[in-house]
PDB file of C-alpha atoms in Angstrom:
ATOM      1  CA  ASP A   1       0.122  -0.143  -0.035  1.00 92.00           C
ATOM      2  CA  ILE A   2       1.055   3.598  -0.509  1.00 95.00           C
ATOM      3  CA  GLN A   3       1.278   5.493   2.684  1.00 96.00           C
ATOM      4  CA  MET A   4       0.402   9.103   2.536  1.00 97.00           C
ATOM      5  CA  THR A   5       1.957  11.463   5.091  1.00 97.00           C
ATOM      6  CA  GLN A   6       0.529  14.657   5.989  1.00 98.00           C
ATOM      7  CA  SER A   7       1.969  17.567   7.885  1.00 97.00           C
ATOM      8  CA  PRO A   8       1.294  19.096  10.156  1.00 97.00           C
ATOM      9  CA  SER A   9      -1.056  17.072  12.092  1.00 97.00           C
ATOM     10  CA  THR A  10      -2.698  20.182  13.669  1.00 97.00           C
ATOM     11  CA  LEU A  11      -2.539  23.611  12.370  1.00 97.00           C
ATOM     12  CA  SER A  12      -3.731  26.753  14.432  1.00 97.00           C
ATOM     13  CA  ALA A  13      -4.073  30.011  12.370  1.00 97.00           C
ATOM     14  CA  SER A  14      -6.039  33.340  12.514  1.00 97.00           C
ATOM     15  CA  LEU A  15      -8.874  34.412  10.188  1.00 97.00           C
ATOM     16  CA  GLY A  16      -7.630  35.647   6.869  1.00 97.00           C
ATOM     17  CA  ASP A  17      -4.324  33.696   7.338  1.00 98.00           C
ATOM     18  CA  ARG A  18      -2.857  31.895   4.235  1.00 98.00           C
ATOM     19  CA  VAL A  19      -2.721  28.231   5.150  1.00 98.00           C
ATOM     20  CA  THR A  20      -0.807  25.355   3.555  1.00 98.00           C
ATOM     21  CA  ILE A  21      -1.187  21.495   4.212  1.00 98.00           C
ATOM     22  CA  THR A  22       1.459  18.997   2.750  1.00 98.00           C
ATOM     23  CA  CYS A  23       1.086  15.632   1.715  1.00 98.00           C
ATOM     24  CA  ARG A  24       3.966  13.342   0.784  1.00 98.00           C
ATOM     25  CA  ALA A  25       3.904   9.909  -1.148  1.00 98.00           C
ATOM     26  CA  PRO A  26       6.812   7.418  -0.796  1.00 97.00           C
ATOM     27  CA  GLN A  27       7.023   7.018  -4.710  1.00 97.00           C
ATOM     28  CA  SER A  28       6.051   9.089  -7.658  1.00 97.00           C
ATOM     29  CA  ILE A  29       2.192   9.018  -8.073  1.00 96.00           C
ATOM     30  CA  SER A  30       2.096  11.652 -10.705  1.00 95.00           C
ATOM     31  CA  SER A  31      -0.825  13.753 -10.047  1.00 95.00           C
ATOM     32  CA  TYR A  32      -3.023  11.263  -8.473  1.00 96.00           C
ATOM     33  CA  VAL A  33      -3.930  13.265  -5.356  1.00 97.00           C
ATOM     34  CA  ASN A  34      -7.297  14.307  -4.016  1.00 97.00           C
ATOM     35  CA  TRP A  35      -8.142  16.360  -0.981  1.00 98.00           C
ATOM     36  CA  TYR A  36     -11.198  16.129   1.050  1.00 98.00           C
ATOM     37  CA  GLN A  37     -12.583  18.354   3.878  1.00 98.00           C
ATOM     38  CA  GLN A  38     -14.352  16.872   6.820  1.00 98.00           C
ATOM     39  CA  ARG A  39     -16.244  19.266   9.126  1.00 97.00           C
ATOM     40  CA  PRO A  40     -16.904  18.042  12.818  1.00 94.00           C
ATOM     41  CA  GLY A  41     -19.484  15.376  12.899  1.00 93.00           C
ATOM     42  CA  LYS A  42     -19.863  15.256   9.000  1.00 96.00           C
ATOM     43  CA  ALA A  43     -19.035  13.119   6.028  1.00 97.00           C
ATOM     44  CA  PRO A  44     -16.010  14.287   3.971  1.00 98.00           C
ATOM     45  CA  THR A  45     -16.449  16.341   0.886  1.00 98.00           C
ATOM     46  CA  LEU A  46     -14.342  16.526  -2.152  1.00 98.00           C
ATOM     47  CA  LEU A  47     -12.299  19.645  -2.370  1.00 98.00           C
ATOM     48  CA  ILE A  48      -9.583  19.037  -5.012  1.00 97.00           C
ATOM     49  CA  TYR A  49      -8.934  16.275  -7.626  1.00 97.00           C
ATOM     50  CA  ALA A  50      -6.085  15.343  -9.629  1.00 96.00           C
ATOM     51  CA  ALA A  51      -3.738  17.533  -7.434  1.00 96.00           C
ATOM     52  CA  SER A  52      -4.811  20.808  -8.655  1.00 96.00           C
ATOM     53  CA  ASN A  53      -8.413  21.004  -9.993  1.00 96.00           C
ATOM     54  CA  LEU A  54     -11.252  22.651  -7.928  1.00 97.00           C
ATOM     55  CA  HIS A  55     -14.184  20.463  -7.587  1.00 96.00           C
ATOM     56  CA  SER A  56     -17.706  22.187  -8.569  1.00 95.00           C
ATOM     57  CA  GLY A  57     -18.925  24.390  -5.840  1.00 96.00           C
ATOM     58  CA  VAL A  58     -15.726  24.602  -3.745  1.00 97.00           C
ATOM     59  CA  PRO A  59     -14.650  28.270  -3.163  1.00 97.00           C
ATOM     60  CA  PRO A  60     -11.765  29.501  -5.049  1.00 97.00           C
ATOM     61  CA  ARG A  61      -9.719  30.378  -1.862  1.00 98.00           C
ATOM     62  CA  PHE A  62      -8.775  26.605  -1.946  1.00 98.00           C
ATOM     63  CA  SER A  63      -5.963  25.503  -4.287  1.00 98.00           C
ATOM     64  CA  GLY A  64      -4.015  22.565  -4.751  1.00 98.00           C
ATOM     65  CA  SER A  65      -0.420  21.919  -6.264  1.00 97.00           C
ATOM     66  CA  GLY A  66       2.160  19.240  -6.590  1.00 97.00           C
ATOM     67  CA  VAL A  67       3.340  16.397  -8.708  1.00 97.00           C
ATOM     68  CA  GLY A  68       5.225  13.170  -8.208  1.00 96.00           C
ATOM     69  CA  THR A  69       5.779  12.743  -4.368  1.00 97.00           C
ATOM     70  CA  HIS A  70       4.975  16.280  -2.798  1.00 98.00           C
ATOM     71  CA  PHE A  71       1.493  17.872  -2.928  1.00 98.00           C
ATOM     72  CA  SER A  72      -0.098  20.700  -0.973  1.00 98.00           C
ATOM     73  CA  LEU A  73      -3.487  22.201  -0.110  1.00 98.00           C
ATOM     74  CA  THR A  74      -3.471  26.025   0.305  1.00 98.00           C
ATOM     75  CA  ILE A  75      -6.274  28.013   1.784  1.00 98.00           C
ATOM     76  CA  SER A  76      -5.702  31.504   0.752  1.00 98.00           C
ATOM     77  CA  SER A  77      -7.790  33.489   3.472  1.00 98.00           C
ATOM     78  CA  LEU A  78      -8.839  31.188   6.245  1.00 98.00           C
ATOM     79  CA  GLN A  79     -12.564  31.628   7.034  1.00 98.00           C
ATOM     80  CA  PRO A  80     -14.514  30.244  10.183  1.00 97.00           C
ATOM     81  CA  GLU A  81     -16.238  27.570   7.955  1.00 97.00           C
ATOM     82  CA  ASP A  82     -12.876  26.037   7.178  1.00 98.00           C
ATOM     83  CA  VAL A  83     -12.516  24.578  10.580  1.00 97.00           C
ATOM     84  CA  ALA A  84     -12.280  21.074   9.647  1.00 98.00           C
ATOM     85  CA  ILE A  85      -9.810  17.919   9.159  1.00 98.00           C
ATOM     86  CA  TYR A  86      -8.303  17.770   5.735  1.00 98.00           C
ATOM     87  CA  TYR A  87      -7.276  14.547   4.151  1.00 98.00           C
ATOM     88  CA  CYS A  88      -5.230  13.772   1.161  1.00 98.00           C
ATOM     89  CA  GLN A  89      -5.974  10.521  -0.826  1.00 98.00           C
ATOM     90  CA  GLN A  90      -3.828   8.921  -3.516  1.00 97.00           C
ATOM     91  CA  SER A  91      -5.636   7.398  -6.617  1.00 95.00           C
ATOM     92  CA  HIS A  92      -2.668   5.928  -8.267  1.00 95.00           C
ATOM     93  CA  SER A  93      -2.578   2.473  -6.952  1.00 93.00           C
ATOM     94  CA  PRO A  94      -5.268   0.425  -5.139  1.00 89.00           C
ATOM     95  CA  PRO A  95      -6.205   0.599  -2.386  1.00 91.00           C
ATOM     96  CA  HIS A  96      -6.517   4.295  -2.640  1.00 94.00           C
ATOM     97  CA  THR A  97      -5.185   5.293   0.829  1.00 96.00           C
ATOM     98  CA  PHE A  98      -5.683   8.417   2.740  1.00 97.00           C
ATOM     99  CA  GLY A  99      -3.402  10.524   4.780  1.00 97.00           C
ATOM    100  CA  GLN A 100      -3.815  10.611   8.427  1.00 96.00           C
ATOM    101  CA  GLY A 101      -5.545  14.062   8.439  1.00 97.00           C
ATOM    102  CA  THR A 102      -4.443  17.541   9.393  1.00 98.00           C
ATOM    103  CA  LYS A 103      -6.821  19.253  11.741  1.00 98.00           C
ATOM    104  CA  VAL A 104      -7.216  23.071  10.912  1.00 98.00           C
ATOM    105  CA  GLU A 105      -8.150  25.361  13.978  1.00 97.00           C
ATOM    106  CA  ILE A 106      -8.744  29.103  14.438  1.00 96.00           C
TER     107      ILE A 106
ATOM    108  CA  GLN B   1     -29.170  15.429  -6.226  1.00 92.00           C
ATOM    109  CA  LEU B   2     -27.984  12.011  -5.643  1.00 95.00           C
ATOM    110  CA  HIS B   3     -28.554  10.939  -2.029  1.00 97.00           C
ATOM    111  CA  LEU B   4     -26.931   8.099  -0.050  1.00 98.00           C
ATOM    112  CA  GLN B   5     -28.019   6.839   3.366  1.00 98.00           C
ATOM    113  CA  GLU B   6     -26.413   4.137   5.417  1.00 98.00           C
ATOM    114  CA  SER B   7     -28.332   1.795   7.764  1.00 97.00           C
ATOM    115  CA  GLY B   8     -26.897  -0.784  10.068  1.00 93.00           C
ATOM    116  CA  PRO B   9     -27.132  -2.203  13.668  1.00 92.00           C
ATOM    117  CA  GLY B  10     -25.351   0.158  15.574  1.00 93.00           C
ATOM    118  CA  LEU B  11     -24.012  -2.545  18.039  1.00 97.00           C
ATOM    119  CA  VAL B  12     -22.577  -5.921  17.086  1.00 97.00           C
ATOM    120  CA  LYS B  13     -21.115  -8.594  19.134  1.00 97.00           C
ATOM    121  CA  PRO B  14     -17.480  -9.741  18.804  1.00 97.00           C
ATOM    122  CA  THR B  15     -17.072 -12.801  16.305  1.00 97.00           C
ATOM    123  CA  GLU B  16     -20.424 -11.752  14.786  1.00 97.00           C
ATOM    124  CA  THR B  17     -20.895 -10.472  11.248  1.00 97.00           C
ATOM    125  CA  LEU B  18     -21.677  -6.915  10.642  1.00 97.00           C
ATOM    126  CA  SER B  19     -24.144  -6.006   7.866  1.00 98.00           C
ATOM    127  CA  LEU B  20     -24.668  -2.518   6.464  1.00 98.00           C
ATOM    128  CA  THR B  21     -26.901  -1.088   3.614  1.00 98.00           C
ATOM    129  CA  CYS B  22     -26.710   1.912   1.775  1.00 98.00           C
ATOM    130  CA  SER B  23     -29.904   3.180   0.059  1.00 98.00           C
ATOM    131  CA  VAL B  24     -29.457   5.405  -2.948  1.00 96.00           C
ATOM    132  CA  SER B  25     -32.001   7.849  -4.190  1.00 95.00           C
ATOM    133  CA  ARG B  26     -32.246  10.384  -7.070  1.00 94.00           C
ATOM    134  CA  GLY B  27     -29.995   8.063  -8.891  1.00 91.00           C
ATOM    135  CA  SER B  28     -29.294   4.428  -9.973  1.00 91.00           C
ATOM    136  CA  VAL B  29     -26.652   2.148  -8.593  1.00 91.00           C
ATOM    137  CA  SER B  30     -27.095   0.101 -11.994  1.00 88.00           C
ATOM    138  CA  SER B  31     -26.557   2.935 -14.415  1.00 79.00           C
ATOM    139  CA  GLY B  32     -23.592   5.025 -15.422  1.00 77.00           C
ATOM    140  CA  ASP B  33     -19.896   4.410 -15.072  1.00 83.00           C
ATOM    141  CA  TYR B  34     -19.712   4.379 -11.277  1.00 91.00           C
ATOM    142  CA  TYR B  35     -18.504   2.534  -8.476  1.00 94.00           C
ATOM    143  CA  TRP B  36     -20.088   2.424  -5.185  1.00 96.00           C
ATOM    144  CA  GLY B  37     -17.980   1.906  -2.046  1.00 96.00           C
ATOM    145  CA  TRP B  38     -17.616   1.812   1.598  1.00 98.00           C
ATOM    146  CA  ILE B  39     -15.118   3.758   3.680  1.00 98.00           C
ATOM    147  CA  ARG B  40     -14.737   3.570   7.492  1.00 98.00           C
ATOM    148  CA  GLN B  41     -13.496   5.739  10.140  1.00 97.00           C
ATOM    149  CA  PRO B  42     -12.442   4.511  13.557  1.00 96.00           C
ATOM    150  CA  PRO B  43     -13.165   6.970  16.470  1.00 95.00           C
ATOM    151  CA  GLY B  44     -10.837   9.936  16.357  1.00 92.00           C
ATOM    152  CA  ARG B  45      -8.830   8.364  13.474  1.00 94.00           C
ATOM    153  CA  GLY B  46      -8.621   8.645   9.738  1.00 94.00           C
ATOM    154  CA  LEU B  47     -10.263   7.319   6.757  1.00 96.00           C
ATOM    155  CA  GLU B  48      -9.946   3.693   5.431  1.00 96.00           C
ATOM    156  CA  TRP B  49     -11.143   2.672   2.221  1.00 96.00           C
ATOM    157  CA  ILE B  50     -13.086  -0.907   2.442  1.00 96.00           C
ATOM    158  CA  ALA B  51     -14.420  -1.977  -0.758  1.00 96.00           C
ATOM    159  CA  ASN B  52     -16.260  -1.141  -4.031  1.00 95.00           C
ATOM    160  CA  ILE B  53     -18.844  -2.454  -6.315  1.00 94.00           C
ATOM    161  CA  TYR B  54     -19.064  -1.417  -9.804  1.00 93.00           C
ATOM    162  CA  SER B  55     -22.391  -0.850 -11.505  1.00 86.00           C
ATOM    163  CA  SER B  56     -21.884  -4.081 -13.506  1.00 85.00           C
ATOM    164  CA  GLY B  57     -21.340  -5.924 -10.063  1.00 87.00           C
ATOM    165  CA  ALA B  58     -17.647  -6.383 -10.252  1.00 91.00           C
ATOM    166  CA  THR B  59     -16.188  -6.026  -6.748  1.00 93.00           C
ATOM    167  CA  TYR B  60     -12.900  -4.683  -5.268  1.00 94.00           C
ATOM    168  CA  TYR B  61     -11.768  -5.332  -1.770  1.00 95.00           C
ATOM    169  CA  ASN B  62      -9.081  -3.736   0.468  1.00 94.00           C
ATOM    170  CA  PRO B  63      -6.455  -6.573   0.892  1.00 94.00           C
ATOM    171  CA  SER B  64      -6.236  -6.157   4.516  1.00 94.00           C
ATOM    172  CA  LEU B  65      -9.895  -6.949   5.060  1.00 95.00           C
ATOM    173  CA  ARG B  66     -10.605  -9.227   1.814  1.00 95.00           C
ATOM    174  CA  SER B  67     -10.876 -12.265   3.813  1.00 96.00           C
ATOM    175  CA  ARG B  68     -13.731 -11.035   6.157  1.00 97.00           C
ATOM    176  CA  LEU B  69     -15.591  -8.901   3.467  1.00 96.00           C
ATOM    177  CA  SER B  70     -18.540  -9.250   1.019  1.00 97.00           C
ATOM    178  CA  ILE B  71     -19.976  -6.289  -1.067  1.00 96.00           C
ATOM    179  CA  SER B  72     -23.149  -6.644  -2.958  1.00 96.00           C
ATOM    180  CA  MET B  73     -25.793  -4.825  -4.982  1.00 95.00           C
ATOM    181  CA  ASP B  74     -29.527  -5.119  -5.063  1.00 95.00           C
ATOM    182  CA  THR B  75     -30.695  -3.339  -8.117  1.00 93.00           C
ATOM    183  CA  SER B  76     -34.385  -3.848  -7.370  1.00 94.00           C
ATOM    184  CA  LYS B  77     -34.086  -2.023  -4.256  1.00 96.00           C
ATOM    185  CA  ASN B  78     -31.480   0.501  -5.491  1.00 96.00           C
ATOM    186  CA  GLN B  79     -28.964  -0.510  -2.657  1.00 97.00           C
ATOM    187  CA  PHE B  80     -25.705  -1.945  -2.087  1.00 97.00           C
ATOM    188  CA  SER B  81     -24.501  -3.766   1.221  1.00 97.00           C
ATOM    189  CA  LEU B  82     -21.452  -4.744   2.937  1.00 98.00           C
ATOM    190  CA  ARG B  83     -20.940  -7.755   5.264  1.00 98.00           C
ATOM    191  CA  LEU B  84     -17.860  -7.963   7.591  1.00 98.00           C
ATOM    192  CA  SER B  85     -17.464 -11.081   9.281  1.00 97.00           C
ATOM    193  CA  SER B  86     -15.687 -12.150  12.612  1.00 97.00           C
ATOM    194  CA  VAL B  87     -15.650  -8.475  13.753  1.00 97.00           C
ATOM    195  CA  THR B  88     -13.511  -7.379  16.934  1.00 97.00           C
ATOM    196  CA  ALA B  89     -13.306  -3.987  18.543  1.00 97.00           C
ATOM    197  CA  ALA B  90     -10.843  -2.814  15.836  1.00 97.00           C
ATOM    198  CA  ASP B  91     -13.867  -2.782  13.570  1.00 97.00           C
ATOM    199  CA  THR B  92     -15.668  -0.223  15.735  1.00 98.00           C
ATOM    200  CA  ALA B  93     -16.071   2.834  13.316  1.00 98.00           C
ATOM    201  CA  VAL B  94     -18.205   5.288  11.506  1.00 98.00           C
ATOM    202  CA  TYR B  95     -19.137   3.390   8.226  1.00 98.00           C
ATOM    203  CA  PHE B  96     -19.701   5.633   5.032  1.00 98.00           C
ATOM    204  CA  CYS B  97     -20.902   4.788   1.855  1.00 98.00           C
ATOM    205  CA  ALA B  98     -19.996   6.938  -1.087  1.00 97.00           C
ATOM    206  CA  ARG B  99     -20.052   6.955  -4.946  1.00 96.00           C
ATOM    207  CA  ARG B 100     -16.791   6.703  -6.734  1.00 95.00           C
ATOM    208  CA  THR B 101     -16.322   8.484 -10.123  1.00 92.00           C
ATOM    209  CA  GLN B 102     -13.679   9.636 -12.357  1.00 89.00           C
ATOM    210  CA  MET B 103     -12.833  13.390 -12.783  1.00 88.00           C
ATOM    211  CA  ALA B 104     -11.186  14.264 -16.007  1.00 85.00           C
ATOM    212  CA  ALA B 105      -8.163  16.457 -15.779  1.00 84.00           C
ATOM    213  CA  ILE B 106      -4.858  15.800 -17.396  1.00 82.00           C
ATOM    214  CA  ILE B 107      -5.340  12.572 -16.020  1.00 87.00           C
ATOM    215  CA  LEU B 108      -8.492  10.647 -14.941  1.00 88.00           C
ATOM    216  CA  SER B 109      -8.773  10.921 -11.340  1.00 91.00           C
ATOM    217  CA  ASP B 110     -10.964   8.341  -9.122  1.00 94.00           C
ATOM    218  CA  VAL B 111     -12.674  10.321  -6.417  1.00 96.00           C
ATOM    219  CA  PHE B 112     -15.532   9.722  -3.933  1.00 97.00           C
ATOM    220  CA  ASP B 113     -17.733  12.626  -5.030  1.00 95.00           C
ATOM    221  CA  VAL B 114     -21.073  11.840  -3.031  1.00 97.00           C
ATOM    222  CA  TRP B 115     -20.870  10.465   0.526  1.00 98.00           C
ATOM    223  CA  GLY B 116     -23.605   9.194   2.874  1.00 98.00           C
ATOM    224  CA  GLN B 117     -23.768  11.048   6.469  1.00 97.00           C
ATOM    225  CA  GLY B 118     -22.257   7.639   7.934  1.00 97.00           C
ATOM    226  CA  THR B 119     -23.557   5.293  10.576  1.00 97.00           C
ATOM    227  CA  MET B 120     -21.644   4.330  13.629  1.00 97.00           C
ATOM    228  CA  VAL B 121     -20.948   0.871  14.546  1.00 98.00           C
ATOM    229  CA  ALA B 122     -19.436  -0.181  17.832  1.00 98.00           C
ATOM    230  CA  VAL B 123     -18.312  -3.878  18.338  1.00 97.00           C
ATOM    231  CA  SER B 124     -19.020  -4.956  21.851  1.00 96.00           C
ATOM    232  CA  SER B 125     -20.249  -7.678  23.965  1.00 95.00           C
TER     233      SER B 125
END
């Protein structure tokens, strides 16, 4: 299995801050990374697919980048509704594993 | 808009079999180029993909759980189901059902784009 490693585990920032979460793969997985947001008590929702493509309806303050082994999710201006846990997921090789999650706090 | 709803027992005894059902509305499990899957999340922990079933009925399992898993589809009820045998406390989790599709970009990326709300299953005697 491809183990995805996210950092940091927890991130505390202020409203309006630019926030970046990273996700690393142990081998090249091209652009096969997706990002999900899980608000407290809710199911995950898709934010970004194929490393850098914004899913329909997701605010443009979210962006993704990366290729190969190093990926990142950026929130350009942190909003109260962005308090959540964020997960990366690789879809290069089954099983399509998730990172351990990054908790974003304000 | 597609809606998925999980249903299950809530509490299962160790060594027994867990059975979960995902009811699909405003869409069909048997049409389109979709997979239907299960993902679980132990309390306070991350997400683990369990299994998928294709609209044609083909099945795919997480190798770490394969020996205990069975996923099936009932097109007449527009549902798909999961059975996990010989459960232990380690199987305690919120179980989500979801639709997997391919999103077209430079590559075709498999994503879970619609999720159910999840159902909590505790394994305890």
